[in-house]
Amino acid sequence: MEKIKTVIIGMGRMGKTRYEAMKRHGGFEITAICDTAAHNMDGYKEKKYERWQECIDETEPKAVIVCTYNAAIPEIVCYALEKGIAVFSEKPPGRNLEDALKMKEAYERAEDPVLKFGFNHRYHNSVMEARALIDSKILGEVICARGVYGKAGSPNFETEWRNDTSISGGGIMLDQGIHMLDLMYYFLGEFTEIQSSVDQLVWKDMPTEDSAFSILRTGDGKVASLHSSAIQWRHKFSLDLICTKGFISLNGLLTSTKSYGEERISYYRKDLEQKTGGLGKPMEHTMCFNEDQSWDYEMEEFYEAVRGKKAVVQGKIEDAVNLMKMLDNIYSV
Ligand SMILES: NC(=O)c1ccc[n+]([C@@H]2O[C@H](COP(=O)([O-])OP(=O)(O)OC[C@H]3O[C@@H](n4cnc5c(N)ncnc54)[C@H](O)[C@@H]3O)[C@@H](O)[C@H]2O)c1
């Protein structure tokens, strides 16, 4: 198996998660890791750096994995692209649309660039099943969606970097809601009309929102509602996809904390003649999953892109820019 010489910048929770996924994959040779907080690299045998530029310049990797705070993402991504290095970066693609556009410009200037953003929810088994169902057309066209993605903040929520606007760029909608927005965009298309309520409902002195409701409409009239919440005291992931001839319901999501419940997808065919059940209670088809393979599927796609065997399909720069455009719109209420 060809080994890709790789460095990871940012060894917090996600850096470590990506490290493990690359080790499981076997096609990456992690030559160095980097974090401004040296203690986050304790226990690792790879060469350690505290300055990302030095790490890239000295080790000359073929790929770089960026898992820093949002504010540092654009500079590192642009620098690596300019050096002809393949980049896998965590979401969000920077703090705002301007950051995303900077990376798009660097991408367009680079020769044969590889750039992929970590919108890993597209690789959850329930989401992949939903995609296959929609593509099969057996439920007709997806026409509207309802999504709730909520977590319970944290004990020091107000002081986390995630809620320091200069570092993060936004609150729960940018941090977690972006995954739900990405899924809605994936299934329904780009939303061009957006109405939102972005609020501090519990953490009133925080610079960022702890709740954001949005009503979104695509150019061809598909509609979605999204609630992104840090005040969902019992964690929740729920996405309903309503189609012309049926209905898909995704509930729960496998994560490391297991706090979003079992991951399941159910679908139902429209049955007004009541051939399969009572009115409004058609036959249910359900699949449950007990293993989260999203990190592995995602790394495999990146690996094949770096080797030049396949193009990046999920998490492309065009999608990153579109998402940040929609988020700018959500925040501009
Ligand atoms: N794909 C997903 O599902 C997912 C999930 C959680 C977080 N994320 C994203 O991953 C990124 C990191 O989040 P996290 O939860 O791991 O946060 P974290 O706080 O656990 O880790 C971030 C790490 O980056 C380091 N760092 C910050 N700036 C740096 C710089 N300039 N150079 C080197 N190191 C730097 C910090 O010291 C810290 O160790 C964020 O952009 C976040 O939005 C993605």
mmCIF file of C-alpha atoms and ligand atoms in Angstrom:
data_model
loop_
_atom_site.group_PDB
_atom_site.id
_atom_site.type_symbol
_atom_site.label_atom_id
_atom_site.label_comp_id
_atom_site.label_asym_id
_atom_site.label_seq_id
_atom_site.Cartn_x
_atom_site.Cartn_y
_atom_site.Cartn_z
ATOM 1 C CA MET A 1 0.000 0.000 0.000
ATOM 2 C CA GLU A 2 1.393 3.411 -0.964
ATOM 3 C CA LYS A 3 2.148 5.454 2.175
ATOM 4 C CA ILE A 4 1.312 9.146 2.122
ATOM 5 C CA LYS A 5 3.680 11.278 4.181
ATOM 6 C CA THR A 6 1.309 13.303 6.363
ATOM 7 C CA VAL A 7 1.374 15.828 9.216
ATOM 8 C CA ILE A 8 -1.480 16.794 11.532
ATOM 9 C CA ILE A 9 -1.797 20.399 12.699
ATOM 10 C CA GLY A 10 -3.936 20.699 15.838
ATOM 11 C CA MET A 11 -3.913 17.703 18.165
ATOM 12 C CA GLY A 12 -7.061 18.353 20.174
ATOM 13 C CA ARG A 13 -10.116 16.117 20.003
ATOM 14 C CA MET A 14 -10.386 16.065 16.218
ATOM 15 C CA GLY A 15 -6.643 15.827 15.570
ATOM 16 C CA LYS A 16 -6.617 12.687 17.709
ATOM 17 C CA THR A 17 -9.731 11.308 16.004
ATOM 18 C CA ARG A 18 -8.183 11.837 12.566
ATOM 19 C CA TYR A 19 -4.882 10.339 13.792
ATOM 20 C CA GLU A 20 -6.699 7.136 14.819
ATOM 21 C CA ALA A 21 -8.609 6.961 11.510
ATOM 22 C CA MET A 22 -5.373 7.329 9.527
ATOM 23 C CA LYS A 23 -3.715 4.613 11.600
ATOM 24 C CA ARG A 24 -6.663 2.274 10.983
ATOM 25 C CA HIS A 25 -6.467 3.071 7.264
ATOM 26 C CA GLY A 26 -2.800 2.163 7.005
ATOM 27 C CA GLY A 27 -2.030 4.295 3.946
ATOM 28 C CA PHE A 28 -0.752 7.330 5.837
ATOM 29 C CA GLU A 29 2.707 7.732 7.321
ATOM 30 C CA ILE A 30 2.250 10.359 10.029
ATOM 31 C CA THR A 31 5.689 11.937 10.190
ATOM 32 C CA ALA A 32 4.918 14.852 12.508
ATOM 33 C CA ILE A 33 2.221 16.407 14.644
ATOM 34 C CA CYS A 34 1.843 20.018 15.684
ATOM 35 C CA ASP A 35 -0.040 21.886 18.391
ATOM 36 C CA THR A 36 0.478 25.274 20.003
ATOM 37 C CA ALA A 37 -0.274 23.566 23.336
ATOM 38 C CA ALA A 38 2.558 21.031 23.662
ATOM 39 C CA HIS A 39 0.732 18.952 26.312
ATOM 40 C CA ASN A 40 -1.860 17.965 23.700
ATOM 41 C CA MET A 41 0.862 15.914 21.989
ATOM 42 C CA ASP A 42 1.926 13.997 25.116
ATOM 43 C CA GLY A 43 2.244 10.269 24.533
ATOM 44 C CA TYR A 44 2.768 10.468 20.758
ATOM 45 C CA LYS A 45 6.028 9.185 19.285
ATOM 46 C CA GLU A 46 5.953 11.321 16.120
ATOM 47 C CA LYS A 47 8.135 14.413 15.734
ATOM 48 C CA LYS A 48 6.455 17.314 17.532
ATOM 49 C CA TYR A 49 6.168 20.968 16.568
ATOM 50 C CA GLU A 50 4.495 23.939 18.201
ATOM 51 C CA ARG A 51 4.616 26.108 15.050
ATOM 52 C CA TRP A 52 2.677 24.849 12.054
ATOM 53 C CA GLN A 53 4.793 26.632 9.403
ATOM 54 C CA GLU A 54 7.988 25.097 10.769
ATOM 55 C CA CYS A 55 6.281 21.695 10.834
ATOM 56 C CA ILE A 56 5.300 21.941 7.159
ATOM 57 C CA ASP A 57 8.596 23.476 5.962
ATOM 58 C CA GLU A 58 10.855 21.005 7.763
ATOM 59 C CA THR A 59 8.932 17.807 7.096
ATOM 60 C CA GLU A 60 7.756 18.570 3.524
ATOM 61 C CA PRO A 61 4.704 16.302 3.711
ATOM 62 C CA LYS A 62 2.555 15.187 0.814
ATOM 63 C CA ALA A 63 -0.606 15.803 2.850
ATOM 64 C CA VAL A 64 -1.586 17.981 5.773
ATOM 65 C CA ILE A 65 -4.554 17.482 8.092
ATOM 66 C CA VAL A 66 -5.792 20.726 9.660
ATOM 67 C CA CYS A 67 -7.638 20.330 12.986
ATOM 68 C CA THR A 68 -6.995 23.680 14.661
ATOM 69 C CA TYR A 69 -9.438 26.330 15.833
ATOM 70 C CA ASN A 70 -11.475 27.812 12.973
ATOM 71 C CA ALA A 71 -9.466 31.073 12.830
ATOM 72 C CA ALA A 72 -6.200 29.305 11.969
ATOM 73 C CA ILE A 73 -7.686 27.128 9.219
ATOM 74 C CA PRO A 74 -7.536 29.534 6.195
ATOM 75 C CA GLU A 75 -3.881 30.538 6.620
ATOM 76 C CA ILE A 76 -2.676 26.954 7.010
ATOM 77 C CA VAL A 77 -4.849 25.676 4.143
ATOM 78 C CA CYS A 78 -3.675 28.432 1.768
ATOM 79 C CA TYR A 79 -0.020 27.955 2.730
ATOM 80 C CA ALA A 80 -0.161 24.208 2.140
ATOM 81 C CA LEU A 81 -2.006 24.562 -1.181
ATOM 82 C CA GLU A 82 0.589 27.062 -2.386
ATOM 83 C CA LYS A 83 3.287 24.490 -1.623
ATOM 84 C CA GLY A 84 1.454 21.846 -3.646
ATOM 85 C CA ILE A 85 0.472 19.856 -0.546
ATOM 86 C CA ALA A 86 -2.859 17.991 -0.415
ATOM 87 C CA VAL A 87 -5.095 19.305 2.353
ATOM 88 C CA PHE A 88 -7.766 17.756 4.499
ATOM 89 C CA SER A 89 -9.277 20.422 6.738
ATOM 90 C CA GLU A 90 -11.847 20.250 9.461
ATOM 91 C CA LYS A 91 -15.123 22.055 9.084
ATOM 92 C CA PRO A 92 -16.099 24.869 9.263
ATOM 93 C CA PRO A 93 -14.082 26.229 6.355
ATOM 94 C CA GLY A 94 -12.882 29.209 8.387
ATOM 95 C CA ARG A 95 -14.949 31.694 10.375
ATOM 96 C CA ASN A 96 -16.978 33.232 7.579
ATOM 97 C CA LEU A 97 -17.500 33.530 3.831
ATOM 98 C CA GLU A 98 -14.434 35.744 3.418
ATOM 99 C CA ASP A 99 -12.223 33.004 4.905
ATOM 100 C CA ALA A 100 -13.777 30.377 2.625
ATOM 101 C CA LEU A 101 -13.267 32.581 -0.444
ATOM 102 C CA LYS A 102 -9.588 33.062 0.453
ATOM 103 C CA MET A 103 -9.143 29.286 0.398
ATOM 104 C CA LYS A 104 -11.036 29.047 -2.883
ATOM 105 C CA GLU A 105 -8.645 31.584 -4.453
ATOM 106 C CA ALA A 106 -5.610 29.642 -3.217
ATOM 107 C CA TYR A 107 -7.189 26.438 -4.530
ATOM 108 C CA GLU A 108 -7.727 27.999 -7.947
ATOM 109 C CA ARG A 109 -4.138 29.273 -8.086
ATOM 110 C CA ALA A 110 -2.655 25.891 -7.176
ATOM 111 C CA GLU A 111 -1.611 23.241 -9.679
ATOM 112 C CA ASP A 112 -3.588 19.970 -9.385
ATOM 113 C CA PRO A 113 -4.815 20.846 -5.888
ATOM 114 C CA VAL A 114 -6.449 18.375 -3.511
ATOM 115 C CA LEU A 115 -8.623 19.998 -0.855
ATOM 116 C CA LYS A 116 -11.282 18.290 1.189
ATOM 117 C CA PHE A 117 -13.280 19.576 4.169
ATOM 118 C CA GLY A 118 -14.448 17.297 6.969
ATOM 119 C CA PHE A 119 -18.211 17.338 6.564
ATOM 120 C CA ASN A 120 -18.211 13.862 8.004
ATOM 121 C CA HIS A 121 -21.972 13.528 8.599
ATOM 122 C CA ARG A 122 -22.376 12.672 4.910
ATOM 123 C CA TYR A 123 -20.515 9.449 5.686
ATOM 124 C CA HIS A 124 -22.798 8.278 8.489
ATOM 125 C CA ASN A 125 -24.504 5.043 7.523
ATOM 126 C CA SER A 126 -28.029 6.423 7.979
ATOM 127 C CA VAL A 127 -27.209 9.397 5.753
ATOM 128 C CA MET A 128 -25.696 7.167 3.058
ATOM 129 C CA GLU A 129 -28.833 4.997 3.129
ATOM 130 C CA ALA A 130 -31.004 8.112 2.806
ATOM 131 C CA ARG A 131 -28.935 9.220 -0.187
ATOM 132 C CA ALA A 132 -29.372 5.817 -1.836
ATOM 133 C CA LEU A 133 -33.144 5.873 -1.210
ATOM 134 C CA ILE A 134 -33.494 9.345 -2.677
ATOM 135 C CA ASP A 135 -31.340 8.491 -5.681
ATOM 136 C CA SER A 136 -33.435 5.352 -6.312
ATOM 137 C CA LYS A 137 -36.519 7.632 -6.732
ATOM 138 C CA ILE A 138 -38.782 5.015 -5.136
ATOM 139 C CA LEU A 139 -40.065 7.728 -2.808
ATOM 140 C CA GLY A 140 -40.296 10.337 -5.575
ATOM 141 C CA GLU A 141 -38.592 13.700 -5.169
ATOM 142 C CA VAL A 142 -37.510 15.146 -1.848
ATOM 143 C CA ILE A 143 -39.438 18.401 -1.449
ATOM 144 C CA CYS A 144 -38.985 19.503 2.120
ATOM 145 C CA ALA A 145 -37.009 18.752 5.272
ATOM 146 C CA ARG A 146 -37.115 19.339 9.003
ATOM 147 C CA GLY A 147 -33.961 19.045 11.067
ATOM 148 C CA VAL A 148 -33.012 19.430 14.708
ATOM 149 C CA TYR A 149 -29.442 19.138 15.897
ATOM 150 C CA GLY A 150 -28.932 20.010 19.513
ATOM 151 C CA LYS A 151 -26.482 19.590 22.327
ATOM 152 C CA ALA A 152 -26.364 20.628 25.960
ATOM 153 C CA GLY A 153 -23.627 23.258 25.795
ATOM 154 C CA SER A 154 -20.928 22.391 28.337
ATOM 155 C CA PRO A 155 -19.953 23.362 31.899
ATOM 156 C CA ASN A 156 -17.728 26.217 30.647
ATOM 157 C CA PHE A 157 -19.645 26.946 27.486
ATOM 158 C CA GLU A 158 -19.287 30.751 27.600
ATOM 159 C CA THR A 159 -15.509 30.604 27.880
ATOM 160 C CA GLU A 160 -14.857 27.882 25.276
ATOM 161 C CA TRP A 161 -12.981 29.019 22.135
ATOM 162 C CA ARG A 162 -16.078 27.921 20.209
ATOM 163 C CA ASN A 163 -17.913 30.912 21.635
ATOM 164 C CA ASP A 164 -15.156 33.465 21.157
ATOM 165 C CA THR A 165 -16.238 35.075 17.899
ATOM 166 C CA SER A 166 -12.742 36.206 16.916
ATOM 167 C CA ILE A 167 -11.571 32.565 16.971
ATOM 168 C CA SER A 168 -14.703 30.668 15.956
ATOM 169 C CA GLY A 169 -16.649 33.160 13.831
ATOM 170 C CA GLY A 170 -20.033 32.081 15.199
ATOM 171 C CA GLY A 171 -21.878 29.982 17.749
ATOM 172 C CA ILE A 172 -23.675 26.669 17.743
ATOM 173 C CA MET A 173 -25.024 27.098 14.211
ATOM 174 C CA LEU A 174 -21.521 27.436 12.758
ATOM 175 C CA ASP A 175 -20.067 24.768 15.024
ATOM 176 C CA GLN A 176 -22.670 21.994 14.941
ATOM 177 C CA GLY A 177 -25.629 23.303 12.926
ATOM 178 C CA ILE A 178 -23.363 23.484 9.860
ATOM 179 C CA HIS A 179 -23.507 19.669 9.663
ATOM 180 C CA MET A 180 -27.319 19.713 9.502
ATOM 181 C CA LEU A 181 -27.234 22.591 7.011
ATOM 182 C CA ASP A 182 -24.781 20.578 4.924
ATOM 183 C CA LEU A 183 -27.113 17.557 4.938
ATOM 184 C CA MET A 184 -30.093 19.679 3.915
ATOM 185 C CA TYR A 185 -27.973 21.229 1.155
ATOM 186 C CA TYR A 186 -26.872 17.722 0.130
ATOM 187 C CA PHE A 187 -30.454 16.483 -0.175
ATOM 188 C CA LEU A 188 -32.368 19.578 -1.315
ATOM 189 C CA GLY A 189 -29.812 21.893 -2.967
ATOM 190 C CA GLU A 190 -28.622 25.420 -2.285
ATOM 191 C CA PHE A 191 -30.893 27.631 -0.206
ATOM 192 C CA THR A 192 -31.233 31.097 -1.649
ATOM 193 C CA GLU A 193 -33.997 32.520 0.573
ATOM 194 C CA ILE A 194 -33.322 32.361 4.288
ATOM 195 C CA GLN A 195 -35.126 33.648 7.371
ATOM 196 C CA SER A 196 -33.642 33.123 10.806
ATOM 197 C CA SER A 197 -33.849 33.822 14.487
ATOM 198 C CA VAL A 198 -30.381 33.693 16.037
ATOM 199 C CA ASP A 199 -30.510 34.114 19.809
ATOM 200 C CA GLN A 200 -28.841 33.916 23.200
ATOM 201 C CA LEU A 201 -31.703 32.292 25.083
ATOM 202 C CA VAL A 202 -29.861 30.890 28.116
ATOM 203 C CA TRP A 203 -26.247 32.128 27.920
ATOM 204 C CA LYS A 204 -27.346 35.729 27.518
ATOM 205 C CA ASP A 205 -23.916 37.350 27.959
ATOM 206 C CA MET A 206 -22.166 35.149 25.431
ATOM 207 C CA PRO A 207 -21.093 36.850 22.163
ATOM 208 C CA THR A 208 -22.442 33.939 20.121
ATOM 209 C CA GLU A 209 -25.863 32.291 19.809
ATOM 210 C CA ASP A 210 -27.004 29.271 21.797
ATOM 211 C CA SER A 211 -30.009 28.722 19.508
ATOM 212 C CA ALA A 212 -30.699 29.384 15.845
ATOM 213 C CA PHE A 213 -33.895 28.660 13.942
ATOM 214 C CA SER A 214 -33.900 28.960 10.149
ATOM 215 C CA ILE A 215 -36.490 28.595 7.409
ATOM 216 C CA LEU A 216 -34.721 27.931 4.130
ATOM 217 C CA ARG A 217 -35.961 27.829 0.537
ATOM 218 C CA THR A 218 -34.145 26.713 -2.621
ATOM 219 C CA GLY A 219 -34.437 28.478 -5.971
ATOM 220 C CA ASP A 220 -36.771 25.690 -7.171
ATOM 221 C CA GLY A 221 -39.118 25.962 -4.180
ATOM 222 C CA LYS A 222 -37.905 23.219 -1.813
ATOM 223 C CA VAL A 223 -38.293 24.175 1.833
ATOM 224 C CA ALA A 224 -36.509 23.251 5.059
ATOM 225 C CA SER A 225 -36.582 24.193 8.714
ATOM 226 C CA LEU A 226 -33.538 23.822 10.909
ATOM 227 C CA HIS A 227 -33.068 24.264 14.638
ATOM 228 C CA SER A 228 -29.475 24.303 15.828
ATOM 229 C CA SER A 229 -29.291 24.356 19.592
ATOM 230 C CA ALA A 230 -26.826 24.351 22.474
ATOM 231 C CA ILE A 231 -29.764 24.280 24.907
ATOM 232 C CA GLN A 232 -31.074 20.850 23.911
ATOM 233 C CA TRP A 233 -30.410 19.431 27.375
ATOM 234 C CA ARG A 234 -30.876 15.899 26.082
ATOM 235 C CA HIS A 235 -28.779 15.559 22.910
ATOM 236 C CA LYS A 236 -30.816 15.175 19.749
ATOM 237 C CA PHE A 237 -30.279 14.540 16.050
ATOM 238 C CA SER A 238 -33.368 14.290 13.892
ATOM 239 C CA LEU A 239 -33.856 14.829 10.177
ATOM 240 C CA ASP A 240 -37.126 14.275 8.301
ATOM 241 C CA LEU A 241 -37.012 14.220 4.517
ATOM 242 C CA ILE A 242 -40.461 14.496 2.984
ATOM 243 C CA CYS A 243 -40.767 13.211 -0.560
ATOM 244 C CA THR A 244 -43.585 13.286 -3.098
ATOM 245 C CA LYS A 245 -44.208 9.530 -2.661
ATOM 246 C CA GLY A 246 -42.899 8.819 0.806
ATOM 247 C CA PHE A 247 -41.091 9.910 3.896
ATOM 248 C CA ILE A 248 -37.632 9.291 5.385
ATOM 249 C CA SER A 249 -36.835 9.823 9.036
ATOM 250 C CA LEU A 250 -33.311 9.824 10.469
ATOM 251 C CA ASN A 251 -33.098 9.702 14.240
ATOM 252 C CA GLY A 252 -30.079 9.461 16.509
ATOM 253 C CA LEU A 253 -26.472 9.551 15.428
ATOM 254 C CA LEU A 254 -23.544 7.425 16.476
ATOM 255 C CA THR A 255 -20.830 9.612 17.987
ATOM 256 C CA SER A 256 -17.984 8.921 20.404
ATOM 257 C CA THR A 257 -20.142 10.025 23.358
ATOM 258 C CA LYS A 258 -23.124 7.864 22.261
ATOM 259 C CA SER A 259 -25.286 10.675 23.625
ATOM 260 C CA TYR A 260 -27.344 11.154 20.448
ATOM 261 C CA GLY A 261 -28.833 7.685 20.734
ATOM 262 C CA GLU A 262 -28.909 4.741 18.385
ATOM 263 C CA GLU A 263 -28.541 5.736 14.722
ATOM 264 C CA ARG A 264 -31.565 4.675 12.696
ATOM 265 C CA ILE A 265 -33.259 5.407 9.431
ATOM 266 C CA SER A 266 -36.921 4.600 8.749
ATOM 267 C CA TYR A 267 -38.786 5.074 5.539
ATOM 268 C CA TYR A 268 -42.415 4.810 4.551
ATOM 269 C CA ARG A 269 -44.115 4.830 1.166
ATOM 270 C CA LYS A 270 -47.150 7.031 0.674
ATOM 271 C CA ASP A 271 -50.153 4.691 0.948
ATOM 272 C CA LEU A 272 -53.420 6.589 0.830
ATOM 273 C CA GLU A 273 -55.250 3.404 -0.284
ATOM 274 C CA GLN A 274 -54.119 1.750 2.980
ATOM 275 C CA LYS A 275 -52.713 -1.367 1.323
ATOM 276 C CA THR A 276 -49.870 -1.711 3.847
ATOM 277 C CA GLY A 277 -51.368 -0.223 7.030
ATOM 278 C CA GLY A 278 -53.854 2.307 8.387
ATOM 279 C CA LEU A 279 -54.182 5.852 7.046
ATOM 280 C CA GLY A 280 -51.091 7.778 8.047
ATOM 281 C CA LYS A 281 -49.496 4.587 9.356
ATOM 282 C CA PRO A 282 -48.006 2.863 6.324
ATOM 283 C CA MET A 283 -45.572 -0.040 6.542
ATOM 284 C CA GLU A 284 -42.284 0.987 8.163
ATOM 285 C CA HIS A 285 -38.840 -0.091 6.982
ATOM 286 C CA THR A 286 -36.102 0.578 9.542
ATOM 287 C CA MET A 287 -32.368 0.076 9.664
ATOM 288 C CA CYS A 288 -30.238 0.614 12.791
ATOM 289 C CA PHE A 289 -26.475 0.950 12.974
ATOM 290 C CA ASN A 290 -24.141 0.251 15.833
ATOM 291 C CA GLU A 291 -20.801 1.309 14.394
ATOM 292 C CA ASP A 292 -19.644 4.757 13.284
ATOM 293 C CA GLN A 293 -17.462 4.273 10.204
ATOM 294 C CA SER A 294 -17.739 7.859 8.984
ATOM 295 C CA TRP A 295 -14.146 8.797 9.879
ATOM 296 C CA ASP A 296 -12.825 5.777 7.969
ATOM 297 C CA TYR A 297 -14.908 6.313 4.824
ATOM 298 C CA GLU A 298 -13.836 9.949 4.797
ATOM 299 C CA MET A 299 -10.113 9.167 5.104
ATOM 300 C CA GLU A 300 -10.377 6.562 2.368
ATOM 301 C CA GLU A 301 -11.812 9.173 -0.014
ATOM 302 C CA PHE A 302 -9.023 11.603 0.879
ATOM 303 C CA TYR A 303 -6.377 8.898 0.413
ATOM 304 C CA GLU A 304 -7.631 8.052 -3.071
ATOM 305 C CA ALA A 305 -7.731 11.760 -3.967
ATOM 306 C CA VAL A 306 -4.122 12.279 -2.812
ATOM 307 C CA ARG A 307 -3.008 9.293 -4.856
ATOM 308 C CA GLY A 308 -4.734 10.899 -7.838
ATOM 309 C CA LYS A 309 -7.007 7.912 -8.283
ATOM 310 C CA LYS A 310 -10.318 9.659 -7.585
ATOM 311 C CA ALA A 311 -11.596 13.205 -7.338
ATOM 312 C CA VAL A 312 -12.828 14.622 -4.053
ATOM 313 C CA VAL A 313 -16.601 14.080 -3.981
ATOM 314 C CA GLN A 314 -17.747 15.216 -0.516
ATOM 315 C CA GLY A 315 -16.472 18.347 1.205
ATOM 316 C CA LYS A 316 -15.358 20.119 -1.982
ATOM 317 C CA ILE A 317 -14.303 23.781 -1.821
ATOM 318 C CA GLU A 318 -17.361 24.777 -3.917
ATOM 319 C CA ASP A 319 -19.645 23.213 -1.295
ATOM 320 C CA ALA A 320 -17.659 24.860 1.504
ATOM 321 C CA VAL A 321 -18.144 28.287 -0.094
ATOM 322 C CA ASN A 322 -21.867 27.675 -0.685
ATOM 323 C CA LEU A 323 -22.344 26.628 2.932
ATOM 324 C CA MET A 324 -20.524 29.687 4.244
ATOM 325 C CA LYS A 325 -22.628 31.876 1.946
ATOM 326 C CA MET A 326 -25.787 30.363 3.471
ATOM 327 C CA LEU A 327 -24.380 30.786 6.979
ATOM 328 C CA ASP A 328 -23.546 34.434 6.307
ATOM 329 C CA ASN A 329 -27.169 34.797 5.267
ATOM 330 C CA ILE A 330 -28.407 33.040 8.438
ATOM 331 C CA TYR A 331 -26.279 35.335 10.611
ATOM 332 C CA SER A 332 -27.250 38.500 8.774
ATOM 333 C CA VAL A 333 -30.743 38.612 10.363
HETATM 334 N N1 LIG B 1 -15.970 16.941 11.641
HETATM 335 C C1 LIG B 1 -16.543 16.993 12.825
HETATM 336 O O1 LIG B 1 -17.541 16.322 13.060
HETATM 337 C C2 LIG B 1 -15.949 17.865 13.900
HETATM 338 C C3 LIG B 1 -16.250 17.618 15.247
HETATM 339 C C4 LIG B 1 -15.681 18.461 16.214
HETATM 340 C C5 LIG B 1 -14.862 19.516 15.840
HETATM 341 N N2 LIG B 1 -14.613 19.739 14.514
HETATM 342 C C6 LIG B 1 -13.737 20.858 14.085
HETATM 343 O O2 LIG B 1 -12.382 20.495 14.323
HETATM 344 C C7 LIG B 1 -11.619 21.637 14.693
HETATM 345 C C8 LIG B 1 -10.963 21.366 16.031
HETATM 346 O O3 LIG B 1 -11.961 21.094 16.979
HETATM 347 P P1 LIG B 1 -11.667 20.237 18.296
HETATM 348 O O4 LIG B 1 -12.972 19.800 18.834
HETATM 349 O O5 LIG B 1 -10.647 19.214 18.016
HETATM 350 O O6 LIG B 1 -11.069 21.372 19.243
HETATM 351 P P2 LIG B 1 -9.947 21.212 20.351
HETATM 352 O O7 LIG B 1 -9.979 22.454 21.143
HETATM 353 O O8 LIG B 1 -10.112 19.903 21.063
HETATM 354 O O9 LIG B 1 -8.590 21.117 19.511
HETATM 355 C C9 LIG B 1 -8.058 22.157 18.766
HETATM 356 C C10 LIG B 1 -6.540 22.055 18.900
HETATM 357 O O10 LIG B 1 -5.907 22.922 17.959
HETATM 358 C C11 LIG B 1 -4.798 23.517 18.589
HETATM 359 N N3 LIG B 1 -4.477 24.732 17.850
HETATM 360 C C12 LIG B 1 -5.216 25.865 17.779
HETATM 361 N N4 LIG B 1 -4.624 26.760 16.957
HETATM 362 C C13 LIG B 1 -3.478 26.176 16.510
HETATM 363 C C14 LIG B 1 -2.450 26.576 15.618
HETATM 364 N N5 LIG B 1 -2.444 27.801 15.046
HETATM 365 N N6 LIG B 1 -1.443 25.722 15.371
HETATM 366 C C15 LIG B 1 -1.420 24.494 15.943
HETATM 367 N N7 LIG B 1 -2.371 24.064 16.796
HETATM 368 C C16 LIG B 1 -3.397 24.882 17.068
HETATM 369 C C17 LIG B 1 -5.246 23.731 20.024
HETATM 370 O O11 LIG B 1 -4.168 23.904 20.911
HETATM 371 C C18 LIG B 1 -6.041 22.464 20.281
HETATM 372 O O12 LIG B 1 -5.238 21.425 20.808
HETATM 373 C C19 LIG B 1 -12.591 22.814 14.717
HETATM 374 O O13 LIG B 1 -12.508 23.525 13.509
HETATM 375 C C20 LIG B 1 -13.954 22.146 14.847
HETATM 376 O O14 LIG B 1 -14.995 22.900 14.280
HETATM 377 C C21 LIG B 1 -15.121 18.912 13.552
#
